[in-house]
Amino acid sequence: MKQTRTYKTRSLAAACFLFCLAVCVAAGCHAEAAPVRADVRAEIAVHVGGKTFTYRDELLSAPDHTVYEQIERRNVNAPLEEKIKTVDKCLAAGALWREAMKYAFPLLPAFVDNVKAQTDRDAEDSEISFSPDRRPMFRISRDKDGVYLDEKRLLQDIYLAWRKNAKAEISVTPQAVRPARTVEDNVKLTRQISSFSTSFSSSAEGRKNNIRIALGKINGTVLAAGEEFSFNTRVGPRTEKNGFANAKIIVGGEYVEGVGGGVCQASTTVYNAALTAGMRITCVRNHSIIPSYVPPSLDAMVNASSSDLRFVNPFDTPVFIKAQCVGDCAKVWFYGAELPYKIKTVSREISRKQVPQDKEVQDIEHKFVSPDSPAGTRVRVSYGHPEVKSEAYLRYFTPSGAFIREEKIRTDIYGETQGIVAVLPE
């Protein structure tokens, strides 16, 4: 590498540097001044990674008496043999290699920095791109090794080369730096670790629409290590503007019309998949009556104002969530690092009371009974539900199926509701 600095520039650089070397001064690195000999100047060619970098130890001039004294004291312009002895004294006094070499060769560190800047390269980690609606779902980029040139080793090699010859050359092999995450690492993070599905084949179109929209907003979620998932945050307001339609919802133990009906089936499907994926549930509530699509204590009631489904990814690796409607089924899959166990859910009823007597309503407005029907015709509007107390458990098994342990996760009480029968008045 050609040196293009003028002597004046070198002098100013030397002045800025020499006054900051308190380490070696305090350590007693004072060499006797030696006569300046311009005929013995150190040179070195450093071969690294197919490139050659050249350094020549030029004479430095002093702009004033103070800098001149520092140059003389440190043997900056002395013959190479004297400069090497000065470095030895600094090293013996406990100076680091960079400071010891900089003491006698003030321009050398900048040369080393330039070599490193043109040699060092950061490693590139493999990255995962998750697109659940594409094939393949996971695209994994290649990792690349980095390169690192050890500064201390380079300075030592230069020092040892100059001890043998003033004009020297060395070949340096940089160290390979492995990426923090390789392709192999990321492939292991894309295993299917759980799945769950519920059927909505008997639902009205409005309810089916709401389930599809809710799952569509969850589809493609990537949950980082330690991150909490919120159903309400992810799905957003259940409004017509947000794409949701009118459908049956449960209010006060009864089915009534409301925007967003059916979203609880989406949240329940996500909840059960999260349980068997090992997620840590932080917020879940049961319905006031048992829904038809899952056993008791395995539902997850949500609404925009007071109830959310939340869970945390407890692992130190991410999880990926795929959520879709396949035909008339809501399906949710979790992907991530393979679990050391398998998890199954269990629902147990602790008690169940009798179904209460039906409530009869006179259908004067013919909402349920055709006006052409005979007087006294009865049409069932809804079925009654008994009061039920239930519990849910997680059962852990080894990959080969051996039972490990059982853990109770919740206890719920579902209230009773009367069935409704519409009667055409006589």
Short mmCIF file of C-alpha atoms in Angstrom, two decimals:
data_model
loop_
_atom_site.label_atom_id
_atom_site.label_comp_id
_atom_site.label_asym_id
_atom_site.label_seq_id
_atom_site.Cartn_x
_atom_site.Cartn_y
_atom_site.Cartn_z
CA MET A 1 0.00 0.00 0.00
CA LYS A 2 1.60 3.36 -1.01
CA GLN A 3 2.08 5.94 1.71
CA THR A 4 0.75 9.27 0.40
CA ARG A 5 0.98 11.41 3.54
CA THR A 6 3.44 14.32 3.58
CA TYR A 7 5.95 14.60 6.36
CA LYS A 8 3.91 17.47 7.82
CA THR A 9 0.82 15.26 8.02
CA ARG A 10 2.83 12.49 9.60
CA SER A 11 4.21 14.90 12.15
CA LEU A 12 0.76 16.10 13.17
CA ALA A 13 -0.45 12.52 13.41
CA ALA A 14 2.55 11.65 15.50
CA ALA A 15 1.95 14.62 17.76
CA CYS A 16 -1.70 13.65 18.34
CA PHE A 17 -0.71 10.09 19.08
CA LEU A 18 2.43 10.48 21.13
CA PHE A 19 0.84 12.62 23.81
CA CYS A 20 -1.84 10.01 24.57
CA LEU A 21 0.49 7.09 25.32
CA ALA A 22 0.47 7.37 29.09
CA VAL A 23 0.50 3.60 29.51
CA CYS A 24 4.02 3.12 28.28
CA VAL A 25 5.33 6.32 29.80
CA ALA A 26 4.01 5.40 33.24
CA ALA A 27 5.46 1.92 32.82
CA GLY A 28 8.92 3.39 32.36
CA CYS A 29 9.32 2.69 28.66
CA HIS A 30 12.03 5.32 28.11
CA ALA A 31 14.71 4.36 25.63
CA GLU A 32 17.84 6.35 25.12
CA ALA A 33 17.83 8.56 22.03
CA ALA A 34 19.60 7.04 19.05
CA PRO A 35 21.04 8.80 16.00
CA VAL A 36 18.65 8.95 13.09
CA ARG A 37 19.63 6.66 10.25
CA ALA A 38 17.44 6.99 7.19
CA ASP A 39 19.08 4.06 5.45
CA VAL A 40 17.56 1.38 7.73
CA ARG A 41 13.77 1.71 7.63
CA ALA A 42 11.40 -1.19 8.20
CA GLU A 43 9.12 -2.40 5.43
CA ILE A 44 6.63 -5.24 5.37
CA ALA A 45 4.22 -6.74 2.84
CA VAL A 46 1.20 -8.47 4.36
CA HIS A 47 -0.51 -11.05 2.16
CA VAL A 48 -4.05 -11.87 3.25
CA GLY A 49 -7.07 -13.18 1.35
CA GLY A 50 -5.54 -12.65 -2.08
CA LYS A 51 -4.60 -9.02 -1.31
CA THR A 52 -1.24 -7.48 -0.45
CA PHE A 53 -0.88 -4.54 1.92
CA THR A 54 2.47 -2.75 2.19
CA TYR A 55 3.78 -0.65 5.05
CA ARG A 56 7.00 1.40 5.17
CA ASP A 57 8.21 2.97 8.37
CA GLU A 58 8.87 6.56 7.29
CA LEU A 59 10.83 9.20 9.20
CA LEU A 60 8.67 11.63 11.14
CA SER A 61 9.53 15.31 11.53
CA ALA A 62 8.62 17.32 14.62
CA PRO A 63 6.77 20.66 14.38
CA ASP A 64 8.15 21.84 17.74
CA HIS A 65 10.66 21.02 20.46
CA THR A 66 8.18 19.13 22.64
CA VAL A 67 7.20 16.70 19.89
CA TYR A 68 10.85 16.36 18.86
CA GLU A 69 11.72 15.33 22.41
CA GLN A 70 8.93 12.73 22.41
CA ILE A 71 10.10 11.34 19.05
CA GLU A 72 13.63 11.04 20.33
CA ARG A 73 12.61 9.49 23.65
CA ARG A 74 10.54 6.83 21.97
CA ASN A 75 13.09 6.08 19.25
CA VAL A 76 10.46 6.75 16.58
CA ASN A 77 13.13 7.73 14.01
CA ALA A 78 15.78 5.35 15.29
CA PRO A 79 17.11 2.36 13.33
CA LEU A 80 14.90 -0.71 13.37
CA GLU A 81 17.07 -2.55 15.88
CA GLU A 82 16.62 0.23 18.44
CA LYS A 83 12.88 0.46 17.78
CA ILE A 84 12.50 -3.29 18.38
CA LYS A 85 14.33 -2.90 21.73
CA THR A 86 11.90 -0.11 22.64
CA VAL A 87 8.95 -2.39 21.87
CA ASP A 88 10.53 -5.12 24.03
CA LYS A 89 10.80 -2.73 26.96
CA CYS A 90 7.15 -1.70 26.62
CA LEU A 91 6.04 -5.34 26.50
CA ALA A 92 8.17 -6.17 29.53
CA ALA A 93 6.51 -3.28 31.38
CA GLY A 94 3.07 -4.82 30.74
CA ALA A 95 1.87 -2.83 27.72
CA LEU A 96 -0.53 -4.45 25.28
CA TRP A 97 0.80 -5.38 21.84
CA ARG A 98 -1.03 -2.54 20.07
CA GLU A 99 0.27 0.09 22.49
CA ALA A 100 3.79 -1.33 22.55
CA MET A 101 4.07 -1.30 18.74
CA LYS A 102 2.35 2.08 18.52
CA TYR A 103 4.92 3.53 20.95
CA ALA A 104 7.79 3.05 18.51
CA PHE A 105 5.81 2.76 15.24
CA PRO A 106 3.09 5.43 15.59
CA LEU A 107 1.67 4.92 12.09
CA LEU A 108 1.56 1.13 12.24
CA PRO A 109 -1.85 0.77 14.04
CA ALA A 110 -3.60 2.75 11.29
CA PHE A 111 -2.07 0.36 8.74
CA VAL A 112 -3.29 -2.65 10.75
CA ASP A 113 -6.75 -1.10 11.05
CA ASN A 114 -6.91 -0.69 7.27
CA VAL A 115 -5.89 -4.31 6.70
CA LYS A 116 -8.61 -5.47 9.09
CA ALA A 117 -11.20 -3.14 7.56
CA GLN A 118 -10.59 -4.66 4.12
CA THR A 119 -10.43 -8.22 5.43
CA ASP A 120 -12.94 -8.66 8.25
CA ARG A 121 -16.46 -9.66 7.26
CA ASP A 122 -19.39 -10.35 9.55
CA ALA A 123 -20.98 -13.78 9.46
CA GLU A 124 -24.48 -13.91 7.98
CA ASP A 125 -27.10 -15.88 9.86
CA SER A 126 -29.62 -18.08 8.10
CA GLU A 127 -33.08 -16.47 8.16
CA ILE A 128 -36.56 -18.01 8.11
CA SER A 129 -39.34 -16.60 5.94
CA PHE A 130 -42.80 -17.92 6.90
CA SER A 131 -45.61 -17.79 4.30
CA PRO A 132 -48.26 -20.34 5.34
CA ASP A 133 -50.31 -19.90 2.15
CA ARG A 134 -47.38 -20.78 -0.11
CA ARG A 135 -45.48 -23.95 -0.88
CA PRO A 136 -43.10 -24.42 0.73
CA MET A 137 -44.32 -22.53 3.78
CA PHE A 138 -40.80 -21.97 5.06
CA ARG A 139 -38.01 -20.47 2.99
CA ILE A 140 -34.63 -20.64 4.71
CA SER A 141 -31.75 -18.50 3.48
CA ARG A 142 -28.20 -19.80 3.44
CA ASP A 143 -25.81 -18.87 6.19
CA LYS A 144 -22.34 -17.49 5.39
CA ASP A 145 -19.14 -17.68 7.36
CA GLY A 146 -17.52 -14.45 8.43
CA VAL A 147 -13.81 -13.63 8.43
CA TYR A 148 -11.83 -12.15 11.31
CA LEU A 149 -8.21 -11.06 11.35
CA ASP A 150 -6.66 -11.30 14.80
CA GLU A 151 -5.01 -7.92 15.43
CA LYS A 152 -2.70 -9.16 18.17
CA ARG A 153 -1.51 -12.07 16.06
CA LEU A 154 -0.90 -9.77 13.08
CA LEU A 155 1.16 -7.36 15.20
CA GLN A 156 3.13 -10.27 16.63
CA ASP A 157 3.84 -11.62 13.14
CA ILE A 158 5.03 -8.19 11.96
CA TYR A 159 7.24 -7.84 15.05
CA LEU A 160 8.80 -11.30 14.59
CA ALA A 161 9.38 -10.71 10.87
CA TRP A 162 11.16 -7.42 11.57
CA ARG A 163 13.39 -9.07 14.14
CA LYS A 164 14.76 -11.16 11.26
CA ASN A 165 14.79 -8.65 8.45
CA ALA A 166 13.97 -4.97 7.97
CA LYS A 167 12.34 -5.76 4.65
CA ALA A 168 9.95 -8.62 5.26
CA GLU A 169 6.74 -10.17 4.06
CA ILE A 170 4.24 -12.39 5.81
CA SER A 171 1.16 -14.35 4.86
CA VAL A 172 -1.73 -14.18 7.29
CA THR A 173 -4.72 -16.53 7.38
CA PRO A 174 -7.84 -14.93 8.85
CA GLN A 175 -10.07 -16.92 11.18
CA ALA A 176 -13.44 -18.18 9.99
CA VAL A 177 -16.37 -16.90 12.06
CA ARG A 178 -19.35 -19.22 12.15
CA PRO A 179 -22.83 -17.66 12.02
CA ALA A 180 -24.97 -17.74 15.15
CA ARG A 181 -27.72 -19.62 13.26
CA THR A 182 -27.15 -22.01 10.39
CA VAL A 183 -29.52 -23.55 7.84
CA GLU A 184 -29.46 -26.75 9.87
CA ASP A 185 -30.44 -24.81 13.00
CA ASN A 186 -33.39 -23.18 11.26
CA VAL A 187 -34.65 -26.39 9.70
CA LYS A 188 -35.06 -27.72 13.24
CA LEU A 189 -37.29 -24.73 14.07
CA THR A 190 -39.90 -25.56 11.43
CA ARG A 191 -41.27 -28.83 12.80
CA GLN A 192 -45.03 -29.16 13.33
CA ILE A 193 -45.47 -29.32 17.10
CA SER A 194 -49.28 -29.22 17.41
CA SER A 195 -52.56 -28.92 15.54
CA PHE A 196 -56.24 -28.66 16.41
CA SER A 197 -59.48 -28.40 14.46
CA THR A 198 -63.17 -27.79 15.10
CA SER A 199 -66.17 -28.18 12.78
CA PHE A 200 -68.65 -25.44 11.88
CA SER A 201 -70.57 -27.34 9.22
CA SER A 202 -73.97 -26.59 10.82
CA SER A 203 -73.30 -22.85 11.16
CA ALA A 204 -74.99 -20.11 9.16
CA GLU A 205 -73.00 -18.27 6.52
CA GLY A 206 -72.48 -15.19 8.68
CA ARG A 207 -70.88 -17.27 11.41
CA LYS A 208 -68.69 -19.15 8.92
CA ASN A 209 -67.54 -15.83 7.48
CA ASN A 210 -66.51 -14.56 10.91
CA ILE A 211 -64.49 -17.66 11.72
CA ARG A 212 -62.65 -17.40 8.39
CA ILE A 213 -61.85 -13.73 8.90
CA ALA A 214 -60.59 -14.23 12.45
CA LEU A 215 -58.34 -17.13 11.49
CA GLY A 216 -57.11 -15.21 8.44
CA LYS A 217 -55.88 -12.41 10.69
CA ILE A 218 -53.98 -14.90 12.84
CA ASN A 219 -52.56 -16.87 9.93
CA GLY A 220 -48.82 -16.23 9.53
CA THR A 221 -48.19 -15.08 13.12
CA VAL A 222 -44.58 -15.42 14.26
CA LEU A 223 -44.22 -15.42 18.03
CA ALA A 224 -40.69 -14.66 19.18
CA ALA A 225 -39.12 -16.23 22.24
CA GLY A 226 -40.87 -14.86 25.35
CA GLU A 227 -43.42 -12.89 23.30
CA GLU A 228 -47.09 -12.79 24.32
CA PHE A 229 -49.89 -13.40 21.84
CA SER A 230 -53.18 -11.49 22.21
CA PHE A 231 -56.18 -12.68 20.22
CA ASN A 232 -57.98 -9.34 20.47
CA THR A 233 -54.92 -7.39 19.37
CA ARG A 234 -54.29 -9.69 16.45
CA VAL A 235 -57.88 -9.97 15.21
CA GLY A 236 -58.93 -6.39 15.91
CA PRO A 237 -62.44 -4.98 16.41
CA ARG A 238 -65.37 -7.23 15.48
CA THR A 239 -67.10 -4.70 13.27
CA GLU A 240 -68.70 -4.71 9.84
CA LYS A 241 -65.96 -2.31 8.70
CA ASN A 242 -63.43 -4.96 9.71
CA GLY A 243 -65.27 -7.57 7.64
CA PHE A 244 -67.37 -9.28 10.32
CA ALA A 245 -71.04 -10.17 9.87
CA ASN A 246 -74.06 -10.70 12.11
CA ALA A 247 -74.32 -14.15 13.69
CA LYS A 248 -75.38 -15.84 16.91
CA ILE A 249 -73.40 -14.87 20.03
CA ILE A 250 -73.87 -15.88 23.67
CA VAL A 251 -75.01 -13.06 25.95
CA GLY A 252 -76.15 -13.77 29.51
CA GLY A 253 -76.50 -17.45 28.81
CA GLU A 254 -78.65 -16.97 25.72
CA TYR A 255 -77.98 -16.92 21.98
CA VAL A 256 -78.67 -13.55 20.40
CA GLU A 257 -77.71 -11.86 17.14
CA GLY A 258 -74.50 -9.82 17.17
CA VAL A 259 -71.67 -8.74 14.87
CA GLY A 260 -68.77 -11.16 15.05
CA GLY A 261 -70.65 -14.25 16.20
CA GLY A 262 -68.47 -17.33 15.77
CA VAL A 263 -65.17 -15.64 16.58
CA CYS A 264 -65.07 -17.59 19.85
CA GLN A 265 -64.79 -20.80 17.85
CA ALA A 266 -61.69 -19.38 16.19
CA SER A 267 -60.19 -18.41 19.55
CA THR A 268 -61.05 -21.82 21.01
CA THR A 269 -59.31 -23.58 18.12
CA VAL A 270 -56.21 -21.44 18.61
CA TYR A 271 -56.34 -22.07 22.37
CA ASN A 272 -56.33 -25.85 22.05
CA ALA A 273 -53.49 -25.80 19.53
CA ALA A 274 -51.53 -23.50 21.86
CA LEU A 275 -52.05 -25.87 24.80
CA THR A 276 -50.62 -28.86 22.97
CA ALA A 277 -47.77 -26.73 21.59
CA GLY A 278 -46.57 -26.02 25.13
CA MET A 279 -47.54 -22.35 25.22
CA ARG A 280 -47.99 -20.73 28.64
CA ILE A 281 -51.59 -19.48 28.87
CA THR A 282 -51.83 -16.09 30.59
CA CYS A 283 -55.51 -15.25 30.01
CA VAL A 284 -58.52 -17.41 29.13
CA ARG A 285 -62.21 -17.45 30.10
CA ASN A 286 -64.98 -19.96 29.65
CA HIS A 287 -68.39 -19.26 28.11
CA SER A 288 -71.48 -18.93 30.24
CA ILE A 289 -72.82 -22.11 28.63
CA ILE A 290 -70.94 -25.06 27.12
CA PRO A 291 -70.28 -24.55 23.40
CA SER A 292 -70.99 -27.42 21.06
CA TYR A 293 -67.59 -27.61 19.33
CA VAL A 294 -65.29 -28.58 22.26
CA PRO A 295 -65.61 -30.38 25.61
CA PRO A 296 -66.13 -28.25 28.75
CA SER A 297 -63.11 -26.37 30.15
CA LEU A 298 -61.41 -26.37 26.75
CA ASP A 299 -63.16 -23.32 25.31
CA ALA A 300 -61.87 -19.75 25.08
CA MET A 301 -64.47 -17.02 25.14
CA VAL A 302 -63.39 -13.65 23.75
CA ASN A 303 -64.99 -10.28 23.31
CA ALA A 304 -63.56 -6.90 22.48
CA SER A 305 -64.24 -5.30 25.85
CA SER A 306 -63.56 -7.69 28.72
CA SER A 307 -62.21 -11.05 27.61
CA ASP A 308 -59.12 -11.98 25.66
CA LEU A 309 -57.11 -15.09 24.88
CA ARG A 310 -53.42 -14.53 25.63
CA PHE A 311 -50.45 -16.85 25.84
CA VAL A 312 -46.67 -16.59 25.96
CA ASN A 313 -44.08 -18.48 23.95
CA PRO A 314 -41.97 -19.91 26.81
CA PHE A 315 -39.19 -21.24 24.59
CA ASP A 316 -35.97 -19.55 23.52
CA THR A 317 -36.86 -20.08 19.85
CA PRO A 318 -39.77 -18.68 17.80
CA VAL A 319 -43.05 -20.42 17.01
CA PHE A 320 -45.02 -20.02 13.80
CA ILE A 321 -48.83 -20.16 13.61
CA LYS A 322 -50.84 -21.27 10.61
CA ALA A 323 -54.61 -20.75 10.90
CA GLN A 324 -57.04 -21.55 8.10
CA CYS A 325 -60.48 -22.84 7.28
CA VAL A 326 -60.41 -26.08 5.33
CA GLY A 327 -63.90 -26.80 4.08
CA ASP A 328 -66.16 -26.45 7.11
CA CYS A 329 -63.35 -26.96 9.62
CA ALA A 330 -61.34 -24.37 11.53
CA LYS A 331 -57.73 -25.58 11.75
CA VAL A 332 -54.69 -24.23 13.57
CA TRP A 333 -51.11 -25.51 13.44
CA PHE A 334 -48.07 -24.52 15.52
CA TYR A 335 -44.54 -24.95 14.17
CA GLY A 336 -41.25 -24.62 16.01
CA ALA A 337 -38.49 -26.62 17.65
CA GLU A 338 -39.53 -30.19 18.29
CA LEU A 339 -40.77 -30.71 21.86
CA PRO A 340 -39.15 -33.34 24.10
CA TYR A 341 -42.66 -34.58 24.95
CA LYS A 342 -46.18 -34.84 23.57
CA ILE A 343 -49.12 -33.06 25.18
CA LYS A 344 -52.75 -34.15 25.19
CA THR A 345 -55.75 -32.33 26.66
CA VAL A 346 -58.34 -33.99 28.89
CA SER A 347 -61.76 -32.63 29.92
CA ARG A 348 -63.48 -34.04 33.00
CA GLU A 349 -66.96 -33.27 34.28
CA ILE A 350 -67.10 -32.95 38.05
CA SER A 351 -70.86 -32.54 38.23
CA ARG A 352 -73.84 -32.10 35.91
CA LYS A 353 -77.34 -31.05 37.01
CA GLN A 354 -80.66 -31.69 35.29
CA VAL A 355 -81.62 -29.67 32.25
CA PRO A 356 -84.13 -27.03 33.41
CA GLN A 357 -87.69 -27.03 32.12
CA ASP A 358 -88.25 -25.35 28.76
CA LYS A 359 -89.52 -21.82 28.54
CA GLU A 360 -92.56 -21.41 26.28
CA VAL A 361 -93.11 -18.17 24.35
CA GLN A 362 -96.24 -17.21 22.40
CA ASP A 363 -95.19 -16.63 18.80
CA ILE A 364 -97.67 -13.89 18.04
CA GLU A 365 -95.45 -12.34 15.35
CA HIS A 366 -94.87 -15.73 13.66
CA LYS A 367 -91.06 -15.50 13.98
CA PHE A 368 -90.69 -19.24 14.39
CA VAL A 369 -94.08 -20.82 13.57
CA SER A 370 -95.67 -20.45 10.19
CA PRO A 371 -99.03 -18.64 10.32
CA ASP A 372 -100.46 -21.47 8.25
CA SER A 373 -99.72 -23.94 11.04
CA PRO A 374 -102.55 -25.12 13.26
CA ALA A 375 -103.07 -23.32 16.57
CA GLY A 376 -100.99 -24.80 19.35
CA THR A 377 -98.10 -25.79 17.03
CA ARG A 378 -94.85 -25.92 18.95
CA VAL A 379 -91.41 -25.22 17.47
CA ARG A 380 -88.17 -25.55 19.42
CA VAL A 381 -86.10 -22.39 19.21
CA SER A 382 -83.18 -23.52 21.39
CA TYR A 383 -82.19 -26.33 23.70
CA GLY A 384 -81.66 -25.95 27.42
CA HIS A 385 -78.33 -26.56 29.13
CA PRO A 386 -77.67 -27.97 32.58
CA GLU A 387 -75.26 -26.47 35.07
CA VAL A 388 -71.92 -28.22 34.64
CA LYS A 389 -68.74 -28.06 36.69
CA SER A 390 -65.67 -29.28 34.84
CA GLU A 391 -61.89 -29.38 34.87
CA ALA A 392 -59.22 -29.52 32.17
CA TYR A 393 -55.87 -31.27 32.36
CA LEU A 394 -52.71 -31.54 30.31
CA ARG A 395 -51.16 -34.99 30.06
CA TYR A 396 -47.50 -35.27 29.07
CA PHE A 397 -46.00 -38.27 27.27
CA THR A 398 -42.57 -39.20 25.96
CA PRO A 399 -42.17 -39.35 22.15
CA SER A 400 -42.58 -43.13 22.44
CA GLY A 401 -45.88 -42.73 24.31
CA ALA A 402 -44.87 -43.36 27.93
CA PHE A 403 -46.86 -41.31 30.45
CA ILE A 404 -44.85 -38.60 32.26
CA ARG A 405 -47.26 -36.49 34.31
CA GLU A 406 -50.68 -34.86 34.48
CA GLU A 407 -51.33 -31.20 35.25
CA LYS A 408 -54.67 -29.53 36.03
CA ILE A 409 -54.94 -26.21 34.20
CA ARG A 410 -58.43 -24.88 35.03
CA THR A 411 -61.80 -25.42 36.71
CA ASP A 412 -65.01 -23.91 35.31
CA ILE A 413 -68.72 -23.69 36.04
CA TYR A 414 -71.17 -23.36 33.14
CA GLY A 415 -74.59 -22.01 34.10
CA GLU A 416 -77.91 -23.60 33.28
CA THR A 417 -80.19 -22.13 30.62
CA GLN A 418 -83.75 -22.90 29.71
CA GLY A 419 -84.63 -24.21 26.30
CA ILE A 420 -87.07 -22.06 24.36
CA VAL A 421 -90.15 -23.42 22.63
CA ALA A 422 -92.29 -21.16 20.45
CA VAL A 423 -96.01 -21.86 20.51
CA LEU A 424 -98.58 -20.61 18.00
CA PRO A 425 -101.39 -19.17 20.11
CA GLU A 426 -104.91 -20.55 19.69
#
